[in-house]
Coordinates of N, CA and C in Angstrom, one line a residue:
X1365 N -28.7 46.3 -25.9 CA -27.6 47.0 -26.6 C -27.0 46.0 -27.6
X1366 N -27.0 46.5 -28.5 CA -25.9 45.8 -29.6 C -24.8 45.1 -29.5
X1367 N -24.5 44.0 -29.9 CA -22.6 43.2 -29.5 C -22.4 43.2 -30.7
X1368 N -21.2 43.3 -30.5 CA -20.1 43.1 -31.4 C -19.5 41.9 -31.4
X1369 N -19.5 41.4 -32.2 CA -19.7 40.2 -32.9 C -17.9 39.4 -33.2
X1370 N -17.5 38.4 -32.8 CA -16.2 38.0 -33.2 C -15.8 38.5 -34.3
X1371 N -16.5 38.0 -35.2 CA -16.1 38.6 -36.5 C -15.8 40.1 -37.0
X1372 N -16.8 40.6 -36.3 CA -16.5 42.3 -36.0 C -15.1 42.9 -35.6
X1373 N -15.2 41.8 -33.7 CA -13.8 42.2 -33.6 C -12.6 41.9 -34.6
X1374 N -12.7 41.1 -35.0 CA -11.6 40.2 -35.9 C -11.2 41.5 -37.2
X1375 N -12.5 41.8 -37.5 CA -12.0 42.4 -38.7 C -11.2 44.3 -37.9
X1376 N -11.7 44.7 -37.3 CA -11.4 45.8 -36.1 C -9.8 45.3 -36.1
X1377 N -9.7 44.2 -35.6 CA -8.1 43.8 -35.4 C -7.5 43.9 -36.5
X1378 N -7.6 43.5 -37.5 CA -7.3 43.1 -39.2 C -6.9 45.0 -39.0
X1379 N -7.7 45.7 -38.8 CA -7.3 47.3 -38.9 C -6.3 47.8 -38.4
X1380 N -6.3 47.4 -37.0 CA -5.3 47.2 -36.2 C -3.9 47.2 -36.7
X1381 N -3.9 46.2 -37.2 CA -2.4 45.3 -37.7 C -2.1 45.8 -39.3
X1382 N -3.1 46.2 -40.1 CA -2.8 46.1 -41.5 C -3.2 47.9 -42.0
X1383 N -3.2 48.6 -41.3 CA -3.4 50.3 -41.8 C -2.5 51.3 -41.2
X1384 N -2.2 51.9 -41.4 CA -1.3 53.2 -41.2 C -2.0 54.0 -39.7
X1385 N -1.4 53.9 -38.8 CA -2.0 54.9 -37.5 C -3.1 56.2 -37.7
X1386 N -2.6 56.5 -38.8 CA -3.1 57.7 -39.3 C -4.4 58.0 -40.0
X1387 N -4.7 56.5 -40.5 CA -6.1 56.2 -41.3 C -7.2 56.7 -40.9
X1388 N -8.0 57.2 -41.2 CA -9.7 57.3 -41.0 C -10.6 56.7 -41.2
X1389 N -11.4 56.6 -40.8 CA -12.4 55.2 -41.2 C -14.4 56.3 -40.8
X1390 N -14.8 55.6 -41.8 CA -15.8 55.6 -41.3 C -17.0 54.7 -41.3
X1391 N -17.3 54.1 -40.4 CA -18.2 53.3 -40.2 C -19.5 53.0 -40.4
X1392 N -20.1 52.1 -41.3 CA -21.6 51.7 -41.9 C -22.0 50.8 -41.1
X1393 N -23.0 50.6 -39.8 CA -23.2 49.8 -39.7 C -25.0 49.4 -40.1
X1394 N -25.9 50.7 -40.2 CA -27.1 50.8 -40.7 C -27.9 51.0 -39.3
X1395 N -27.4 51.5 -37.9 CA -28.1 51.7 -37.2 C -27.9 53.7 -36.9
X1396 N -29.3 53.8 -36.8 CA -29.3 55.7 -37.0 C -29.5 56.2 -36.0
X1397 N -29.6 55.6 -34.6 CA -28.6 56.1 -33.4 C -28.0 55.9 -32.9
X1398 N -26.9 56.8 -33.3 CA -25.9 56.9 -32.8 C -25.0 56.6 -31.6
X1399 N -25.8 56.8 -30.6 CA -25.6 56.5 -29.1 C -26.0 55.0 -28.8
X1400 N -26.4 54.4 -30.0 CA -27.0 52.7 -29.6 C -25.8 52.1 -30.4
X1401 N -25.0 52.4 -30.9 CA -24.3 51.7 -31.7 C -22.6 51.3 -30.9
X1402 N -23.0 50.0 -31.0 CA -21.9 49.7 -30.2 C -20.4 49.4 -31.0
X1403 N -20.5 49.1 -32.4 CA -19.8 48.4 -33.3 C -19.3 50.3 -32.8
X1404 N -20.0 51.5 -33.4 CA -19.0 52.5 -33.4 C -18.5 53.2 -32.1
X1405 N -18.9 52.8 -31.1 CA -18.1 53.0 -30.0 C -17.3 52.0 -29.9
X1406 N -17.0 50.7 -29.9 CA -15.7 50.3 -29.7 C -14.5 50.1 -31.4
X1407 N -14.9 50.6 -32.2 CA -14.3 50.7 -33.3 C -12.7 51.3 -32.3
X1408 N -12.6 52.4 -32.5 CA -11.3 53.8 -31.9 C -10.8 52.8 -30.6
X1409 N -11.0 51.7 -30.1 CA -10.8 51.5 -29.2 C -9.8 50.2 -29.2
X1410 N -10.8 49.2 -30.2 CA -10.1 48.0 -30.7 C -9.4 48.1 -31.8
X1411 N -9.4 49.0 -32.6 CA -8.3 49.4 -33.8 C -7.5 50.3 -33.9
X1412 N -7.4 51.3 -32.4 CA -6.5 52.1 -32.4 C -6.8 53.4 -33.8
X1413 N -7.5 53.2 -34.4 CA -8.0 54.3 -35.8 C -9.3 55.1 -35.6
X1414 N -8.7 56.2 -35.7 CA -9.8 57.7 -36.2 C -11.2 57.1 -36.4
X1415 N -12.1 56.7 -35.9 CA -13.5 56.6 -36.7 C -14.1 58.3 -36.9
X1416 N -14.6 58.6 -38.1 CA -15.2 59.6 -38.5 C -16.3 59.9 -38.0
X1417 N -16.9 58.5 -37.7 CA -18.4 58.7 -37.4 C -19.0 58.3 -36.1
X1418 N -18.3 58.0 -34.8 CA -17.9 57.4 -34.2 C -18.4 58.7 -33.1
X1419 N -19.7 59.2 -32.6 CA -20.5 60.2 -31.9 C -20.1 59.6 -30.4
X1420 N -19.8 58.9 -29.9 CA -19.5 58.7 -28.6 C -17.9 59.4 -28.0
X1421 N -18.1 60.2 -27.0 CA -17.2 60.9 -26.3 C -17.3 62.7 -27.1
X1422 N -17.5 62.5 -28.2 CA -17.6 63.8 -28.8 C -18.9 65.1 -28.2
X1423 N -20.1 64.2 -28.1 CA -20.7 65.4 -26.9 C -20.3 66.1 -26.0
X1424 N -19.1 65.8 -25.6 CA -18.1 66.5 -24.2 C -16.9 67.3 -25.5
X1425 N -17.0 67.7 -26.6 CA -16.0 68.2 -27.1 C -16.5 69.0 -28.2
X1426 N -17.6 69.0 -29.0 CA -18.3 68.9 -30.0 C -19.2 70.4 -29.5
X1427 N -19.6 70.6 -28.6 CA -20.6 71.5 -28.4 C -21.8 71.5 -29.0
X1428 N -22.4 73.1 -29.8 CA -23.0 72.9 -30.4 C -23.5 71.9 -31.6
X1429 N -22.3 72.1 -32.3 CA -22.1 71.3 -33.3 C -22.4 69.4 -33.3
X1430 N -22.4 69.5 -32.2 CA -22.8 67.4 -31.7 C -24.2 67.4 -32.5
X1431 N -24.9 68.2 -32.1 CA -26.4 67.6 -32.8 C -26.8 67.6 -34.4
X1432 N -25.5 69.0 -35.1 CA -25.4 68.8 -36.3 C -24.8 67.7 -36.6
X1433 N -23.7 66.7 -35.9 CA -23.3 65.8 -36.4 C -23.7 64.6 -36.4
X1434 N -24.6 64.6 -35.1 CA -25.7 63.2 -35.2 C -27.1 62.7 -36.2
X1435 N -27.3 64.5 -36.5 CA -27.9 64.0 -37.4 C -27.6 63.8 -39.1
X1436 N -25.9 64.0 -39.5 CA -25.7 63.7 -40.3 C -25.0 62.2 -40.5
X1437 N -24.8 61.9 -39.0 CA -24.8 60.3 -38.9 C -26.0 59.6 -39.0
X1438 N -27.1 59.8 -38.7 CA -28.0 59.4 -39.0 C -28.4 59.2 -40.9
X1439 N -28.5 60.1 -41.5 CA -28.0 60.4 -42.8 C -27.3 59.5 -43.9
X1440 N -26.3 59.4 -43.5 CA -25.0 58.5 -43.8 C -25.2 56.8 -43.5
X1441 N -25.7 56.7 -42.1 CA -25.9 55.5 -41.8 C -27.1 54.9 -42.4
X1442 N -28.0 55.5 -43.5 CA -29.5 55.3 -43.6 C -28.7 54.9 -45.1
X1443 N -27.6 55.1 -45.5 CA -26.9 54.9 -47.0 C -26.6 53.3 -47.2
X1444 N -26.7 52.6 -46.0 CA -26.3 51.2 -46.2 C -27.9 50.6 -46.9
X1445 N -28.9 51.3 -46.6 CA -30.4 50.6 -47.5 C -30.1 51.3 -48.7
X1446 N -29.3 52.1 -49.2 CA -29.6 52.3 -50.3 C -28.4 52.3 -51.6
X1447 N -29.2 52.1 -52.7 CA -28.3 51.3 -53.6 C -26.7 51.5 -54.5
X1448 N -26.1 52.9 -54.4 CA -25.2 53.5 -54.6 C -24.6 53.9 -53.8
X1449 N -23.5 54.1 -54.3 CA -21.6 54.7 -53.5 C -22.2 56.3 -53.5
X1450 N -23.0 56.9 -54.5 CA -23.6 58.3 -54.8 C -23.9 58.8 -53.3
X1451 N -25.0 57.9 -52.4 CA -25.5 58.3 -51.3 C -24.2 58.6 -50.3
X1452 N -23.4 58.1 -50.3 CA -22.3 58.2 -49.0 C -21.5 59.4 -49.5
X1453 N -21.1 59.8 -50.8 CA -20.4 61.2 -51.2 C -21.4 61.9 -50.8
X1454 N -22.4 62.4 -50.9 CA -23.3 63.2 -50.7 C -23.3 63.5 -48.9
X1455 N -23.5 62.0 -48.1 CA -23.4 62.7 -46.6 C -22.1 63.0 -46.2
X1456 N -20.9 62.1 -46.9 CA -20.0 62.6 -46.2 C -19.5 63.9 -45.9
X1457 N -20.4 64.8 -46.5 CA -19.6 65.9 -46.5 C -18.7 66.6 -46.2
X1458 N -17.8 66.4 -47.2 CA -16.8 66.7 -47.6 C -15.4 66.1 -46.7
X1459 N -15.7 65.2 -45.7 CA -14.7 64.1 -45.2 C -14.6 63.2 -46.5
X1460 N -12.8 63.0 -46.0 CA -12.4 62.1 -47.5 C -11.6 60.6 -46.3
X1461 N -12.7 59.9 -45.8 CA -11.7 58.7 -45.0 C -11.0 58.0 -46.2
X1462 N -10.2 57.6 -45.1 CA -9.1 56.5 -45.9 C -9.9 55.3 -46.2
X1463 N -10.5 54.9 -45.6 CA -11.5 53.4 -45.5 C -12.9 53.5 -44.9
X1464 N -13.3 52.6 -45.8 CA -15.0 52.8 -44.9 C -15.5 51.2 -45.0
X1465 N -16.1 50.7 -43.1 CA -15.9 49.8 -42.8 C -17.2 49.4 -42.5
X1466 N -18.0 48.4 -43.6 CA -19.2 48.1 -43.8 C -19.5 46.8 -43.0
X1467 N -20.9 46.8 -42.4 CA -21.2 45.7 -41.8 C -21.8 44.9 -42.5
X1468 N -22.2 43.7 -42.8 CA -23.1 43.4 -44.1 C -24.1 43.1 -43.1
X1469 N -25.6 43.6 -43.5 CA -26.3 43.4 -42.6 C -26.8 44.0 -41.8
X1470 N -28.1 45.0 -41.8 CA -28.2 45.7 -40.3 C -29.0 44.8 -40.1
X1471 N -28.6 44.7 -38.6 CA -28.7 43.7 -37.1 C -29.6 45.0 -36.2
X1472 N -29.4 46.1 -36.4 CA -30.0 46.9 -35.0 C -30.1 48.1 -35.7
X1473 N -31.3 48.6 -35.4 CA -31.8 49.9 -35.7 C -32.9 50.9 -34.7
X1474 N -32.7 52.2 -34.8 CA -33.3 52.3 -33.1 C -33.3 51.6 -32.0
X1475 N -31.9 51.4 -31.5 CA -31.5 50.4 -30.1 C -31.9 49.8 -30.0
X1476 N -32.7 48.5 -31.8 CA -33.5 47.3 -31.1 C -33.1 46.7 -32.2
X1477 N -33.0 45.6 -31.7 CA -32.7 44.3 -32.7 C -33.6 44.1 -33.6
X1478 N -33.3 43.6 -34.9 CA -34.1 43.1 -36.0 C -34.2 41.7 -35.6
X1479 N -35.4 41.5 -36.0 CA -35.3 40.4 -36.4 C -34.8 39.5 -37.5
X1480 N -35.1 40.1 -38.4 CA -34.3 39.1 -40.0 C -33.2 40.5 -40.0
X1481 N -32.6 40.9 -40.2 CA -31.3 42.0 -40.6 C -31.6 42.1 -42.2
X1482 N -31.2 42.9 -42.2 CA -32.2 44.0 -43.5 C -30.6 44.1 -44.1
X1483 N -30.4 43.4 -45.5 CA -29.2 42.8 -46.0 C -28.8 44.3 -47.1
X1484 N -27.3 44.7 -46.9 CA -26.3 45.6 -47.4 C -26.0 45.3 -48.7
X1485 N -26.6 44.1 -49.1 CA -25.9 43.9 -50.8 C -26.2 45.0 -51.9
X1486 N -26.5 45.6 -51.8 CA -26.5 46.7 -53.3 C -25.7 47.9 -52.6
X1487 N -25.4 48.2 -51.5 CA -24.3 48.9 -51.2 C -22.8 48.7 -51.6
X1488 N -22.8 47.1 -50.9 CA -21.7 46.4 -51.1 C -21.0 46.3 -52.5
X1489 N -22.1 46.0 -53.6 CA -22.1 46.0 -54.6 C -21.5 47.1 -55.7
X1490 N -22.1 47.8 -55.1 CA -22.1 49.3 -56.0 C -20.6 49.8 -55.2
X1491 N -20.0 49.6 -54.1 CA -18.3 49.6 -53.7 C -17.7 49.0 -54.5
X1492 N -18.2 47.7 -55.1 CA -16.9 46.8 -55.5 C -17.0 46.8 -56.9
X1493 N -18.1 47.4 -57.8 CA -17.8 48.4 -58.8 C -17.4 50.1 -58.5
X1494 N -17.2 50.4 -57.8 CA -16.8 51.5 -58.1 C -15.7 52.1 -58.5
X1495 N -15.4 53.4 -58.6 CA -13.9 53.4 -59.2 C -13.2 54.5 -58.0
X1496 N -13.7 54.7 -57.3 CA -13.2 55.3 -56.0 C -13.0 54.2 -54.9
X1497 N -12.9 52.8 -54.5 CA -13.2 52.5 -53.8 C -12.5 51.0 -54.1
X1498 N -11.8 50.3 -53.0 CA -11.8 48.8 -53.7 C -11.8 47.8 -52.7
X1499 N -11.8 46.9 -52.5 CA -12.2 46.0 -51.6 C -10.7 45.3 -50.7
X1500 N -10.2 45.6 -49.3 CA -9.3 45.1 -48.9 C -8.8 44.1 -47.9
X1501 N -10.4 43.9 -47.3 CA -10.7 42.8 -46.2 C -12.0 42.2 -46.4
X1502 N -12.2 41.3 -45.9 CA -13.2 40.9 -46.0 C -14.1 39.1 -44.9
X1503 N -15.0 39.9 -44.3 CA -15.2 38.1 -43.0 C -17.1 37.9 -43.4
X1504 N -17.5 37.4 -42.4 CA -18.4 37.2 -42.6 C -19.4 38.3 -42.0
X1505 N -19.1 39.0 -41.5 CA -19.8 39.8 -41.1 C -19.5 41.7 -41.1
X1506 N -17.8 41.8 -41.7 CA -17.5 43.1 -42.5 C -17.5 42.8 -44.0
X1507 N -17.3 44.2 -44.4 CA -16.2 44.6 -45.5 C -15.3 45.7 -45.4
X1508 N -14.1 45.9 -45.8 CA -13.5 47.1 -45.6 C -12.9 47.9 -47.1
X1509 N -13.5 48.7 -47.5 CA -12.6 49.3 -48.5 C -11.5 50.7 -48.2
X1510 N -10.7 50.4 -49.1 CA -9.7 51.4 -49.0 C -10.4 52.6 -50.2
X1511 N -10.0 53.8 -49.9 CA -10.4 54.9 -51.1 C -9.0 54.6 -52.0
X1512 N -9.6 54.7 -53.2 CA -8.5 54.5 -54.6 C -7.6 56.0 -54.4
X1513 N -6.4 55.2 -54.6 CA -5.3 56.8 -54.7 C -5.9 57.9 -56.0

């Protein structure tokens, strides 16, 4: 299983202390099952904030609808390989989070570890040009943007 990493937590905390209760987040970490991802099950837990994308506990609430949302997490999370902000408007559908909280690096994909992590820079990139999006945290192993007012 996946760990979550000091830095992870750290920035998780940073969320904690520095956003509005009310915030939503949705989480990139680049792994496309959902039930293997540990960074988004304990997101809601160590930051006290809404994760959007965050498929754990919701099979008990979600019904039908759980399998349409897994696989649009799947979808979404497949947006960190690829090179535009374009790909994440497109899965979000039509969720407008307050922040979206990028891992640099997928570390884990199909419940198994990578070996070299398959690097987020033209994602990251294409946020910190964008004009919807700006950069408000940042460690060695997140990034967090806020959506521009």
């Amino acid at each position: 299983q996946q760990q979550v990493t000091f830095d992870t937590r750290t920035a998780m905390e940073w969320v904690k202390n520095n956003t509005s209760q009310e915030s939503q987040f949705v989480i990139l970490t680049g792994e496309a099952t959902a039930m293997c991802d540990s960074i988004q099950e304990w997101f809601p837990a160590i930051s006290a904030r809404t994760s959007l994308t965050t498929a754990q506990g919701k099979e008990w609430i979600s019904g039908d609808q759980f399998v349409l949302e897994k696989e649009n997490y799947s979808d979404l999370q497949f947006c960190t390989m690829k090179k535009d902000v374009s790909c994440l408007n497109e899965h979000l559908n039509g969720e407008t989070p307050d922040y979206l909280f990028l891992v640099k690096g997928i570390k884990f994909q199909y419940c198994a570890p990578k070996t070299n992590p398959f690097p987020t820079d033209a994602l990251q990139q294409s946020l910190l040009q964008s004009v919807e999006w700006s950069k408000v945290y940042e460690n060695d192993d997140v990034l967090i943007f806020a959506q521009k007012p």
